[in-house]
PDB file of C-alpha atoms in Angstrom:
ATOM      1  CA  MET A 833      -4.127 -17.027   3.056  1.00  0.00           C
ATOM      2  CA  ASP A 834      -1.686 -16.487   0.241  1.00  0.00           C
ATOM      3  CA  PHE A 835      -0.465 -13.428  -1.531  1.00  0.00           C
ATOM      4  CA  TYR A 836       1.328 -14.443  -4.415  1.00  0.00           C
ATOM      5  CA  GLY A 837       2.733 -17.191  -2.653  1.00  0.00           C
ATOM      6  CA  PHE A 838       3.623 -15.593   0.631  1.00  0.00           C
ATOM      7  CA  GLU A 839       1.821 -16.285   3.590  1.00  0.00           C
ATOM      8  CA  PRO A 840       2.228 -13.799   6.310  1.00  0.00           C
ATOM      9  CA  SER A 841       1.761 -14.817   9.826  1.00  0.00           C
ATOM     10  CA  SER A 842      -0.186 -11.473  10.428  1.00  0.00           C
ATOM     11  CA  ARG A 843      -3.478 -10.237   8.717  1.00  0.00           C
ATOM     12  CA  LEU A 844      -2.670  -6.664   9.563  1.00  0.00           C
ATOM     13  CA  PHE A 845      -0.341  -4.545   6.936  1.00  0.00           C
ATOM     14  CA  LEU A 846       0.768  -1.288   8.172  1.00  0.00           C
ATOM     15  CA  GLY A 847       1.835   1.791   6.536  1.00  0.00           C
ATOM     16  CA  THR A 848       4.900   3.732   7.539  1.00  0.00           C
ATOM     17  CA  ALA A 849       4.076   7.358   7.108  1.00  0.00           C
ATOM     18  CA  GLN A 850       3.150  10.337   9.525  1.00  0.00           C
ATOM     19  CA  TYR A 851       4.674   8.853  12.599  1.00  0.00           C
ATOM     20  CA  PRO A 852       5.990  11.306  15.383  1.00  0.00           C
ATOM     21  CA  SER A 853       9.494   9.915  14.968  1.00  0.00           C
ATOM     22  CA  PRO A 854      11.448   6.906  13.541  1.00  0.00           C
ATOM     23  CA  ALA A 855      11.554   5.405  17.006  1.00  0.00           C
ATOM     24  CA  VAL A 856       7.773   5.527  17.368  1.00  0.00           C
ATOM     25  CA  LEU A 857       7.396   4.021  13.883  1.00  0.00           C
ATOM     26  CA  GLY A 858       9.675   1.129  14.770  1.00  0.00           C
ATOM     27  CA  GLU A 859       7.806   0.481  18.165  1.00  0.00           C
ATOM     28  CA  ALA A 860       4.581   0.499  16.227  1.00  0.00           C
ATOM     29  CA  ILE A 861       5.500  -1.866  13.757  1.00  0.00           C
ATOM     30  CA  ARG A 862       6.756  -4.270  16.351  1.00  0.00           C
ATOM     31  CA  ALA A 863       3.728  -3.983  18.347  1.00  0.00           C
ATOM     32  CA  SER A 864       1.582  -4.651  15.457  1.00  0.00           C
ATOM     33  CA  GLY A 865       3.095  -7.837  14.629  1.00  0.00           C
ATOM     34  CA  ALA A 866       2.796  -6.856  10.849  1.00  0.00           C
ATOM     35  CA  GLU A 867       4.985  -8.529   8.617  1.00  0.00           C
ATOM     36  CA  VAL A 868       4.169  -6.475   5.500  1.00  0.00           C
ATOM     37  CA  VAL A 869       4.817  -2.766   5.588  1.00  0.00           C
ATOM     38  CA  THR A 870       4.132  -0.197   2.906  1.00  0.00           C
ATOM     39  CA  VAL A 871       6.917   2.124   1.741  1.00  0.00           C
ATOM     40  CA  SER A 872       7.216   4.887  -0.935  1.00  0.00           C
ATOM     41  CA  LEU A 873       9.760   6.573  -3.100  1.00  0.00           C
ATOM     42  CA  ARG A 874      10.384  10.343  -2.935  1.00  0.00           C
ATOM     43  CA  ARG A 875      12.954  12.695  -4.236  1.00  0.00           C
ATOM     44  CA  GLU A 876      16.365  12.263  -2.410  1.00  0.00           C
ATOM     45  CA  SER A 877      18.776  15.217  -1.971  1.00  0.00           C
ATOM     46  CA  GLY A 878      22.396  14.372  -2.452  1.00  0.00           C
ATOM     47  CA  ALA A 879      22.936  16.522   0.744  1.00  0.00           C
ATOM     48  CA  ALA A 880      20.550  15.402   3.245  1.00  0.00           C
ATOM     49  CA  ARG A 881      20.165  11.878   2.096  1.00  0.00           C
ATOM     50  CA  ALA A 882      16.933  11.633   4.223  1.00  0.00           C
ATOM     51  CA  GLY A 883      15.796   8.217   2.703  1.00  0.00           C
ATOM     52  CA  GLN A 884      18.907   6.330   3.605  1.00  0.00           C
ATOM     53  CA  GLY A 885      18.298   6.255   7.450  1.00  0.00           C
ATOM     54  CA  PHE A 886      14.541   5.308   6.881  1.00  0.00           C
ATOM     55  CA  TRP A 887      15.508   2.340   4.784  1.00  0.00           C
ATOM     56  CA  GLU A 888      18.255   1.375   7.424  1.00  0.00           C
ATOM     57  CA  LEU A 889      15.368   1.244   9.863  1.00  0.00           C
ATOM     58  CA  ILE A 890      12.991  -0.438   7.895  1.00  0.00           C
ATOM     59  CA  ARG A 891      15.524  -3.185   7.290  1.00  0.00           C
ATOM     60  CA  SER A 892      16.346  -3.631  10.640  1.00  0.00           C
ATOM     61  CA  LEU A 893      12.999  -4.500  11.529  1.00  0.00           C
ATOM     62  CA  GLY A 894      12.927  -7.654   9.376  1.00  0.00           C
ATOM     63  CA  VAL A 895       9.578  -6.967   7.656  1.00  0.00           C
ATOM     64  CA  ARG A 896       8.568  -7.401   4.072  1.00  0.00           C
ATOM     65  CA  VAL A 897       8.072  -4.080   2.069  1.00  0.00           C
ATOM     66  CA  LEU A 898       5.441  -3.384  -0.140  1.00  0.00           C
ATOM     67  CA  PRO A 899       6.222  -0.289  -2.162  1.00  0.00           C
ATOM     68  CA  ASN A 900       3.348   1.960  -3.317  1.00  0.00           C
ATOM     69  CA  THR A 901       2.760   4.383  -6.363  1.00  0.00           C
ATOM     70  CA  ALA A 902       1.095   6.997  -3.833  1.00  0.00           C
ATOM     71  CA  GLY A 903       0.504  10.422  -5.536  1.00  0.00           C
ATOM     72  CA  CYS A 904       0.717   9.136  -9.085  1.00  0.00           C
ATOM     73  CA  HIS A 905      -2.186  10.224 -11.276  1.00  0.00           C
ATOM     74  CA  SER A 906      -1.159   8.760 -14.638  1.00  0.00           C
ATOM     75  CA  VAL A 907      -0.312   5.464 -15.890  1.00  0.00           C
ATOM     76  CA  ARG A 908       2.970   6.401 -17.115  1.00  0.00           C
ATOM     77  CA  GLU A 909       4.003   7.956 -13.620  1.00  0.00           C
ATOM     78  CA  ALA A 910       2.595   4.857 -12.102  1.00  0.00           C
ATOM     79  CA  VAL A 911       4.405   2.471 -14.163  1.00  0.00           C
ATOM     80  CA  THR A 912       7.842   4.450 -13.919  1.00  0.00           C
ATOM     81  CA  THR A 913       7.644   4.612 -10.222  1.00  0.00           C
ATOM     82  CA  ALA A 914       6.828   0.887  -9.841  1.00  0.00           C
ATOM     83  CA  GLU A 915      10.134   0.185 -11.934  1.00  0.00           C
ATOM     84  CA  MET A 916      12.153   2.253  -9.786  1.00  0.00           C
ATOM     85  CA  ALA A 917      10.627   0.763  -6.563  1.00  0.00           C
ATOM     86  CA  ARG A 918      11.656  -2.666  -7.788  1.00  0.00           C
ATOM     87  CA  GLU A 919      15.290  -1.617  -8.071  1.00  0.00           C
ATOM     88  CA  VAL A 920      15.513   0.027  -4.865  1.00  0.00           C
ATOM     89  CA  PHE A 921      13.349  -2.355  -2.693  1.00  0.00           C
ATOM     90  CA  GLU A 922      14.417  -5.366  -4.489  1.00  0.00           C
ATOM     91  CA  THR A 923      11.071  -6.687  -4.763  1.00  0.00           C
ATOM     92  CA  ASP A 924       8.464  -7.230  -7.390  1.00  0.00           C
ATOM     93  CA  TRP A 925       5.569  -6.485  -5.330  1.00  0.00           C
ATOM     94  CA  ILE A 926       3.764  -3.136  -5.908  1.00  0.00           C
ATOM     95  CA  LYS A 927       0.812  -1.503  -4.279  1.00  0.00           C
ATOM     96  CA  LEU A 928      -0.607   0.132  -7.213  1.00  0.00           C
ATOM     97  CA  GLU A 929      -2.311   3.340  -6.882  1.00  0.00           C
ATOM     98  CA  VAL A 930      -3.324   5.583  -9.834  1.00  0.00           C
ATOM     99  CA  ILE A 931      -5.469   8.421  -8.148  1.00  0.00           C
ATOM    100  CA  GLY A 932      -8.213  10.096 -10.036  1.00  0.00           C
ATOM    101  CA  GLU A 933      -9.794  12.413  -7.927  1.00  0.00           C
ATOM    102  CA  ASP A 934      -8.057  14.753  -5.241  1.00  0.00           C
ATOM    103  CA  ASP A 935     -10.858  15.411  -2.587  1.00  0.00           C
ATOM    104  CA  THR A 936     -11.456  11.716  -2.357  1.00  0.00           C
ATOM    105  CA  LEU A 937      -8.235  10.136  -3.595  1.00  0.00           C
ATOM    106  CA  GLN A 938     -10.421   7.671  -5.391  1.00  0.00           C
ATOM    107  CA  PRO A 939      -8.607   5.513  -7.771  1.00  0.00           C
ATOM    108  CA  ASP A 940      -8.616   6.175 -11.682  1.00  0.00           C
ATOM    109  CA  VAL A 941      -9.953   2.647 -12.283  1.00  0.00           C
ATOM    110  CA  PHE A 942      -9.222   2.984 -16.044  1.00  0.00           C
ATOM    111  CA  GLY A 943      -5.608   4.004 -15.589  1.00  0.00           C
ATOM    112  CA  LEU A 944      -5.482   1.371 -12.850  1.00  0.00           C
ATOM    113  CA  VAL A 945      -6.407  -1.620 -15.103  1.00  0.00           C
ATOM    114  CA  GLU A 946      -4.197  -0.170 -17.873  1.00  0.00           C
ATOM    115  CA  ALA A 947      -1.099   0.051 -15.458  1.00  0.00           C
ATOM    116  CA  ALA A 948      -1.872  -3.176 -13.691  1.00  0.00           C
ATOM    117  CA  ARG A 949      -1.791  -4.727 -17.231  1.00  0.00           C
ATOM    118  CA  ILE A 950       1.546  -3.150 -18.156  1.00  0.00           C
ATOM    119  CA  LEU A 951       3.125  -4.116 -14.830  1.00  0.00           C
ATOM    120  CA  THR A 952       1.875  -7.782 -14.628  1.00  0.00           C
ATOM    121  CA  ASP A 953       3.303  -8.157 -18.084  1.00  0.00           C
ATOM    122  CA  SER A 954       6.654  -7.162 -16.955  1.00  0.00           C
ATOM    123  CA  GLY A 955       6.781  -9.448 -14.011  1.00  0.00           C
ATOM    124  CA  PHE A 956       5.346  -7.471 -11.308  1.00  0.00           C
ATOM    125  CA  LYS A 957       2.974  -8.810  -8.457  1.00  0.00           C
ATOM    126  CA  VAL A 958       0.437  -6.000  -8.302  1.00  0.00           C
ATOM    127  CA  PHE A 959      -1.609  -5.174  -5.369  1.00  0.00           C
ATOM    128  CA  PRO A 960      -4.231  -2.636  -6.835  1.00  0.00           C
ATOM    129  CA  TYR A 961      -5.745  -0.084  -4.718  1.00  0.00           C
ATOM    130  CA  THR A 962      -9.242  -0.161  -6.120  1.00  0.00           C
ATOM    131  CA  THR A 963     -12.978   0.592  -5.239  1.00  0.00           C
ATOM    132  CA  GLU A 964     -15.384  -2.012  -4.563  1.00  0.00           C
ATOM    133  CA  ASP A 965     -16.758  -2.195  -8.024  1.00  0.00           C
ATOM    134  CA  LEU A 966     -17.165  -5.663  -9.200  1.00  0.00           C
ATOM    135  CA  VAL A 967     -16.517  -5.046 -12.802  1.00  0.00           C
ATOM    136  CA  VAL A 968     -13.323  -3.166 -12.194  1.00  0.00           C
ATOM    137  CA  ALA A 969     -12.290  -6.115  -9.899  1.00  0.00           C
ATOM    138  CA  GLU A 970     -13.013  -8.594 -12.707  1.00  0.00           C
ATOM    139  CA  ARG A 971     -10.975  -6.354 -15.212  1.00  0.00           C
ATOM    140  CA  LEU A 972      -8.016  -6.203 -12.657  1.00  0.00           C
ATOM    141  CA  LEU A 973      -8.087 -10.150 -12.460  1.00  0.00           C
ATOM    142  CA  GLN A 974      -8.078 -10.360 -16.087  1.00  0.00           C
ATOM    143  CA  ALA A 975      -4.935  -7.773 -16.188  1.00  0.00           C
ATOM    144  CA  GLY A 976      -3.055 -10.419 -13.999  1.00  0.00           C
ATOM    145  CA  CYS A 977      -3.651  -9.204 -10.429  1.00  0.00           C
ATOM    146  CA  GLU A 978      -3.993 -12.081  -7.920  1.00  0.00           C
ATOM    147  CA  VAL A 979      -4.858  -9.701  -5.041  1.00  0.00           C
ATOM    148  CA  LEU A 980      -7.424  -7.036  -4.794  1.00  0.00           C
ATOM    149  CA  MET A 981      -7.414  -3.984  -2.343  1.00  0.00           C
ATOM    150  CA  PRO A 982     -10.756  -2.185  -2.133  1.00  0.00           C
ATOM    151  CA  TRP A 983     -10.886   0.811  -0.114  1.00  0.00           C
ATOM    152  CA  GLY A 984     -12.904   0.763   3.032  1.00  0.00           C
ATOM    153  CA  ALA A 985     -13.241   4.770   2.920  1.00  0.00           C
ATOM    154  CA  PRO A 986     -11.137   7.559   1.443  1.00  0.00           C
ATOM    155  CA  ILE A 987      -7.453   7.458   2.363  1.00  0.00           C
ATOM    156  CA  GLY A 988      -6.872   8.955   5.721  1.00  0.00           C
ATOM    157  CA  SER A 989     -10.445   9.829   6.378  1.00  0.00           C
ATOM    158  CA  GLY A 990     -10.800   6.895   9.245  1.00  0.00           C
ATOM    159  CA  ARG A 991     -14.486   6.674   8.398  1.00  0.00           C
ATOM    160  CA  GLY A 992     -14.181   2.810   8.339  1.00  0.00           C
ATOM    161  CA  LEU A 993     -16.123   0.612   6.058  1.00  0.00           C
ATOM    162  CA  ASN A 994     -18.360   2.960   3.903  1.00  0.00           C
ATOM    163  CA  ASN A 995     -20.128   0.340   1.941  1.00  0.00           C
ATOM    164  CA  VAL A 996     -20.641  -2.863   3.697  1.00  0.00           C
ATOM    165  CA  PHE A 997     -22.896  -4.172   1.356  1.00  0.00           C
ATOM    166  CA  ALA A 998     -20.552  -3.712  -1.710  1.00  0.00           C
ATOM    167  CA  LEU A 999     -17.657  -5.161   0.167  1.00  0.00           C
ATOM    168  CA  ARG A1000     -19.688  -8.276   1.279  1.00  0.00           C
ATOM    169  CA  ALA A1001     -20.743  -8.637  -2.296  1.00  0.00           C
ATOM    170  CA  MET A1002     -17.260  -8.459  -3.356  1.00  0.00           C
ATOM    171  CA  ARG A1003     -16.053 -11.290  -0.842  1.00  0.00           C
ATOM    172  CA  ALA A1004     -19.127 -13.437  -2.153  1.00  0.00           C
ATOM    173  CA  HIS A1005     -18.218 -12.674  -5.640  1.00  0.00           C
ATOM    174  CA  PHE A1006     -14.544 -13.559  -5.460  1.00  0.00           C
ATOM    175  CA  PRO A1007     -14.364 -16.223  -2.844  1.00  0.00           C
ATOM    176  CA  ASP A1008     -10.867 -17.498  -3.776  1.00  0.00           C
ATOM    177  CA  VAL A1009      -9.275 -14.146  -4.478  1.00  0.00           C
ATOM    178  CA  PRO A1010      -7.144 -12.746  -1.615  1.00  0.00           C
ATOM    179  CA  LEU A1011      -8.935  -9.520  -0.735  1.00  0.00           C
ATOM    180  CA  VAL A1012      -7.325  -6.741   1.504  1.00  0.00           C
ATOM    181  CA  VAL A1013      -9.370  -3.730   2.854  1.00  0.00           C
ATOM    182  CA  ASP A1014      -7.004  -0.825   2.211  1.00  0.00           C
ATOM    183  CA  ALA A1015      -7.767   2.797   3.287  1.00  0.00           C
ATOM    184  CA  GLY A1016     -10.182   4.432   5.608  1.00  0.00           C
ATOM    185  CA  ILE A1017      -9.950   2.289   8.631  1.00  0.00           C
ATOM    186  CA  GLY A1018      -9.904   4.402  11.897  1.00  0.00           C
ATOM    187  CA  LEU A1019     -10.454   2.093  14.669  1.00  0.00           C
ATOM    188  CA  PRO A1020      -9.778  -1.496  15.622  1.00  0.00           C
ATOM    189  CA  SER A1021     -13.513  -2.255  15.449  1.00  0.00           C
ATOM    190  CA  HIS A1022     -13.395  -1.239  11.744  1.00  0.00           C
ATOM    191  CA  ALA A1023     -10.757  -3.572  11.132  1.00  0.00           C
ATOM    192  CA  ALA A1024     -12.576  -6.330  13.140  1.00  0.00           C
ATOM    193  CA  ALA A1025     -15.633  -5.560  10.958  1.00  0.00           C
ATOM    194  CA  ALA A1026     -13.624  -6.062   7.776  1.00  0.00           C
ATOM    195  CA  MET A1027     -12.079  -9.515   9.061  1.00  0.00           C
ATOM    196  CA  GLU A1028     -15.702 -10.611  10.031  1.00  0.00           C
ATOM    197  CA  LEU A1029     -16.719  -9.872   6.440  1.00  0.00           C
ATOM    198  CA  GLY A1030     -14.292 -12.394   5.387  1.00  0.00           C
ATOM    199  CA  TYR A1031     -11.388 -10.053   4.107  1.00  0.00           C
ATOM    200  CA  ASP A1032      -8.078 -11.808   4.248  1.00  0.00           C
ATOM    201  CA  ALA A1033      -6.215  -8.872   5.679  1.00  0.00           C
ATOM    202  CA  VAL A1034      -6.502  -4.946   6.158  1.00  0.00           C
ATOM    203  CA  LEU A1035      -4.063  -2.336   5.391  1.00  0.00           C
ATOM    204  CA  LEU A1036      -3.759   0.892   7.443  1.00  0.00           C
ATOM    205  CA  ASN A1037      -1.550   3.591   8.310  1.00  0.00           C
ATOM    206  CA  THR A1038      -3.123   6.900   9.716  1.00  0.00           C
ATOM    207  CA  ALA A1039      -5.139   5.295  12.430  1.00  0.00           C
ATOM    208  CA  VAL A1040      -2.101   3.934  14.144  1.00  0.00           C
ATOM    209  CA  ALA A1041       0.417   6.764  13.150  1.00  0.00           C
ATOM    210  CA  LYS A1042      -2.076   9.540  14.537  1.00  0.00           C
ATOM    211  CA  ALA A1043      -3.136   8.004  17.358  1.00  0.00           C
ATOM    212  CA  GLY A1044      -1.918   9.410  20.618  1.00  0.00           C
ATOM    213  CA  ASP A1045       0.014   6.337  21.598  1.00  0.00           C
ATOM    214  CA  PRO A1046       0.914   4.694  18.129  1.00  0.00           C
ATOM    215  CA  ALA A1047       2.481   1.390  19.548  1.00  0.00           C
ATOM    216  CA  ARG A1048      -0.499   0.822  21.882  1.00  0.00           C
ATOM    217  CA  MET A1049      -2.919   1.401  19.016  1.00  0.00           C
ATOM    218  CA  ALA A1050      -1.035  -0.931  16.974  1.00  0.00           C
ATOM    219  CA  ALA A1051      -1.321  -3.965  19.400  1.00  0.00           C
ATOM    220  CA  ALA A1052      -4.951  -2.991  19.651  1.00  0.00           C
ATOM    221  CA  PHE A1053      -5.342  -3.318  15.916  1.00  0.00           C
ATOM    222  CA  ALA A1054      -3.518  -6.569  16.065  1.00  0.00           C
ATOM    223  CA  GLN A1055      -6.039  -7.941  18.525  1.00  0.00           C
ATOM    224  CA  ALA A1056      -8.900  -6.594  16.497  1.00  0.00           C
ATOM    225  CA  VAL A1057      -7.680  -8.285  13.379  1.00  0.00           C
ATOM    226  CA  GLU A1058      -7.287 -11.679  15.148  1.00  0.00           C
ATOM    227  CA  ALA A1059     -10.628 -11.411  17.015  1.00  0.00           C
ATOM    228  CA  GLY A1060     -12.297 -10.634  13.771  1.00  0.00           C
ATOM    229  CA  ARG A1061     -10.700 -13.440  11.750  1.00  0.00           C
ATOM    230  CA  ALA A1062     -11.673 -15.808  14.722  1.00  0.00           C
ATOM    231  CA  ALA A1063     -15.184 -14.980  14.612  1.00  0.00           C
ATOM    232  CA  ARG A1064     -15.283 -15.332  10.767  1.00  0.00           C
ATOM    233  CA  GLU A1065     -13.976 -18.780  11.108  1.00  0.00           C
ATOM    234  CA  ALA A1066     -16.474 -19.362  13.930  1.00  0.00           C
ATOM    235  CA  ASP A1067     -19.334 -18.914  11.586  1.00  0.00           C
ATOM    236  CA  PRO A1068     -21.275 -15.831  13.117  1.00  0.00           C
ATOM    237  CA  MET A1069     -25.165 -15.974  13.698  1.00  0.00           C
ATOM    238  CA  GLU A1070     -27.393 -14.331  11.157  1.00  0.00           C
ATOM    239  CA  PRO A1071     -28.992 -10.985  12.734  1.00  0.00           C
ATOM    240  CA  ARG A1072     -32.775 -11.129  12.940  1.00  0.00           C
ATOM    241  CA  ASP A1073     -35.459  -8.468  13.405  1.00  0.00           C
ATOM    242  CA  MET A1074     -37.605 -10.080  16.452  1.00  0.00           C
ATOM    243  CA  ALA A1075     -36.318 -10.694  19.959  1.00  0.00           C
ATOM    244  CA  GLU A1076     -35.866 -14.308  20.990  1.00  0.00           C
ATOM    245  CA  PRO A1077     -35.249 -15.162  24.661  1.00  0.00           C
ATOM    246  CA  SER A1078     -31.768 -16.511  25.149  1.00  0.00           C
ATOM    247  CA  THR A1079     -32.717 -18.068  28.470  1.00  0.00           C
ATOM    248  CA  PRO A1080     -34.978 -21.042  28.421  1.00  0.00           C
ATOM    249  CA  VAL A1081     -38.697 -20.325  28.736  1.00  0.00           C
ATOM    250  CA  ILE A1082     -39.488 -24.088  29.777  1.00  0.00           C
ATOM    251  CA  GLY A1083     -39.102 -24.516  33.456  1.00  0.00           C
ATOM    252  CA  ARG A1084     -39.652 -20.914  34.329  1.00  0.00           C
ATOM    253  CA  ALA A1085     -41.360 -20.455  38.027  1.00  0.00           C
ATOM    254  CA  VAL A1086     -45.051 -18.966  38.069  1.00  0.00           C
ATOM    255  CA  LEU A1087     -44.582 -16.324  40.831  1.00  0.00           C
ATOM    256  CA  GLY A1088     -47.492 -13.938  40.366  1.00  0.00           C
ATOM    257  CA  ASP A1089     -50.402 -12.905  38.222  1.00  0.00           C
ATOM    258  CA  ALA A1090     -49.650 -14.139  34.865  1.00  0.00           C
TER     259      ALA A1090
ATOM    260  CA  MET B 654      31.558  20.887 -20.747  1.00  0.00           C
ATOM    261  CA  THR B 655      28.850  22.224 -18.442  1.00  0.00           C
ATOM    262  CA  VAL B 656      25.295  21.251 -19.253  1.00  0.00           C
ATOM    263  CA  ARG B 657      22.080  22.869 -17.532  1.00  0.00           C
ATOM    264  CA  ILE B 658      19.669  20.335 -16.522  1.00  0.00           C
ATOM    265  CA  GLU B 659      16.915  19.952 -13.848  1.00  0.00           C
ATOM    266  CA  LEU B 660      17.589  17.618 -10.892  1.00  0.00           C
ATOM    267  CA  ASN B 661      14.574  16.753  -8.765  1.00  0.00           C
ATOM    268  CA  GLY B 662      12.969  19.712 -10.305  1.00  0.00           C
ATOM    269  CA  GLU B 663      15.799  22.274  -9.601  1.00  0.00           C
ATOM    270  CA  PRO B 664      17.928  23.889 -12.174  1.00  0.00           C
ATOM    271  CA  VAL B 665      21.591  22.877 -11.988  1.00  0.00           C
ATOM    272  CA  SER B 666      24.799  23.206 -13.976  1.00  0.00           C
ATOM    273  CA  THR B 667      26.873  20.270 -14.313  1.00  0.00           C
ATOM    274  CA  GLU B 668      30.198  19.036 -15.562  1.00  0.00           C
ATOM    275  CA  ALA B 669      29.063  15.594 -15.179  1.00  0.00           C
ATOM    276  CA  ALA B 670      29.045  13.631 -18.624  1.00  0.00           C
ATOM    277  CA  THR B 671      26.674  10.807 -17.672  1.00  0.00           C
ATOM    278  CA  LEU B 672      24.078  10.386 -15.038  1.00  0.00           C
ATOM    279  CA  ALA B 673      26.446   8.148 -13.032  1.00  0.00           C
ATOM    280  CA  ASP B 674      29.007  11.158 -12.824  1.00  0.00           C
ATOM    281  CA  LEU B 675      26.073  13.383 -11.809  1.00  0.00           C
ATOM    282  CA  LEU B 676      25.411  11.229  -8.852  1.00  0.00           C
ATOM    283  CA  ASP B 677      28.906  11.275  -7.692  1.00  0.00           C
ATOM    284  CA  GLU B 678      29.009  15.174  -8.160  1.00  0.00           C
ATOM    285  CA  LYS B 679      25.812  15.618  -6.251  1.00  0.00           C
ATOM    286  CA  GLY B 680      26.773  13.720  -3.171  1.00  0.00           C
ATOM    287  CA  TYR B 681      24.687  10.419  -3.881  1.00  0.00           C
ATOM    288  CA  ASN B 682      27.735   7.971  -3.734  1.00  0.00           C
ATOM    289  CA  GLY B 683      26.554   4.656  -1.910  1.00  0.00           C
ATOM    290  CA  ALA B 684      23.236   5.838  -1.494  1.00  0.00           C
ATOM    291  CA  VAL B 685      20.270   3.559  -2.222  1.00  0.00           C
ATOM    292  CA  VAL B 686      18.451   5.540  -5.075  1.00  0.00           C
ATOM    293  CA  ALA B 687      16.509   4.943  -8.269  1.00  0.00           C
ATOM    294  CA  THR B 688      16.891   7.251 -11.276  1.00  0.00           C
ATOM    295  CA  ALA B 689      14.707   8.429 -14.074  1.00  0.00           C
ATOM    296  CA  LEU B 690      15.756  10.323 -17.145  1.00  0.00           C
ATOM    297  CA  ASN B 691      13.078  12.524 -18.901  1.00  0.00           C
ATOM    298  CA  GLY B 692      10.230  10.434 -17.094  1.00  0.00           C
ATOM    299  CA  THR B 693      11.744   6.998 -18.033  1.00  0.00           C
ATOM    300  CA  PHE B 694      13.353   4.720 -15.377  1.00  0.00           C
ATOM    301  CA  LEU B 695      17.077   4.560 -16.003  1.00  0.00           C
ATOM    302  CA  PRO B 696      18.180   1.360 -14.246  1.00  0.00           C
ATOM    303  CA  LYS B 697      21.413   1.439 -12.181  1.00  0.00           C
ATOM    304  CA  GLY B 698      23.636  -0.346 -14.576  1.00  0.00           C
ATOM    305  CA  LEU B 699      22.803   1.955 -17.319  1.00  0.00           C
ATOM    306  CA  ARG B 700      23.678   5.224 -15.646  1.00  0.00           C
ATOM    307  CA  ALA B 701      27.468   5.386 -16.667  1.00  0.00           C
ATOM    308  CA  ALA B 702      26.282   4.945 -20.071  1.00  0.00           C
ATOM    309  CA  ALA B 703      23.580   7.661 -20.118  1.00  0.00           C
ATOM    310  CA  PRO B 704      24.832  10.944 -21.449  1.00  0.00           C
ATOM    311  CA  LEU B 705      23.399  14.107 -20.104  1.00  0.00           C
ATOM    312  CA  SER B 706      22.272  16.927 -22.490  1.00  0.00           C
ATOM    313  CA  ASP B 707      21.022  20.322 -21.989  1.00  0.00           C
ATOM    314  CA  GLY B 708      17.387  20.551 -20.720  1.00  0.00           C
ATOM    315  CA  ASP B 709      17.372  16.883 -19.292  1.00  0.00           C
ATOM    316  CA  ALA B 710      14.991  16.284 -16.377  1.00  0.00           C
ATOM    317  CA  VAL B 711      16.670  13.820 -13.869  1.00  0.00           C
ATOM    318  CA  GLU B 712      14.738  12.363 -10.980  1.00  0.00           C
ATOM    319  CA  VAL B 713      16.735  10.668  -8.116  1.00  0.00           C
ATOM    320  CA  VAL B 714      14.411   9.072  -5.635  1.00  0.00           C
ATOM    321  CA  ALA B 715      14.966   7.035  -2.417  1.00  0.00           C
ATOM    322  CA  PRO B 716      13.002   4.950  -0.093  1.00  0.00           C
ATOM    323  CA  MET B 717      10.522   6.925   2.004  1.00  0.00           C
ATOM    324  CA  GLN B 718       7.541   6.566   4.398  1.00  0.00           C
ATOM    325  CA  GLY B 719       4.453   5.548   2.809  1.00  0.00           C
ATOM    326  CA  GLY B 720       0.832   4.211   3.364  1.00  0.00           C
TER     327      GLY B 720
END
């Protein structure tokens, strides 16, 4: 597993938003074992300087940051945000979001491909937040992306993997591309399912941040991701329609009227 | 000379001649921020050479929580 040459020890990537407090955020990140966390850029007031403390906290945790372009609806906004993020966070990684529809926060895949091309041409390592559409995925790879991040379900919905068929097809179609299920994961079982499908990592935020005990949920996700990955590597059985006794039939005692 | 600009969407008047001066005047000294002028990224190293004019839109952003 290799994301632009970086091999994280954990396949769980965690968002940093919506936690009840900075202290809980710190605990959750530590409990998750995540080495990659997402961050954003927002307007800073010279009086409040709210972002400065947040940045100090993240730096103290020793994790790698993946800045996003969350909320951007146009190619220009996304590109400018990425450029600002590269300077502030001192990384060429960018989680590229170009939002096309507000109810589902579905990516505008046309703008996404265009922005991905511009950014890879200027040296960015783009992690595109995309749909499970194979044609779009191919275009993103042609645009220079070396990682794809299809959604599981709409951002923040917690619905899990809405389209397992398509996610399985994507894995099969791009066996050598690092794939991350990003968005929609609500439970550790969803994360385990993504790993069982052969995804290389999962990225989630709300499921941990909005849990009653975020640190404990973060630990639960860490276990689920490990279990799902181990299951994938162990080559799971295929489901079948008919029952088949697991206990040997031969040698069964005859004890009554047959 | 006073110029009237928008700083993070709010109208402000400033004596600052450049973007670098504006950041000092508005309390950003030493802060980790990135800037855009009229929708275009303005790298840190160019702020001192970026004059401000009436009607300019300045964005100043900093690290924040994100998913």
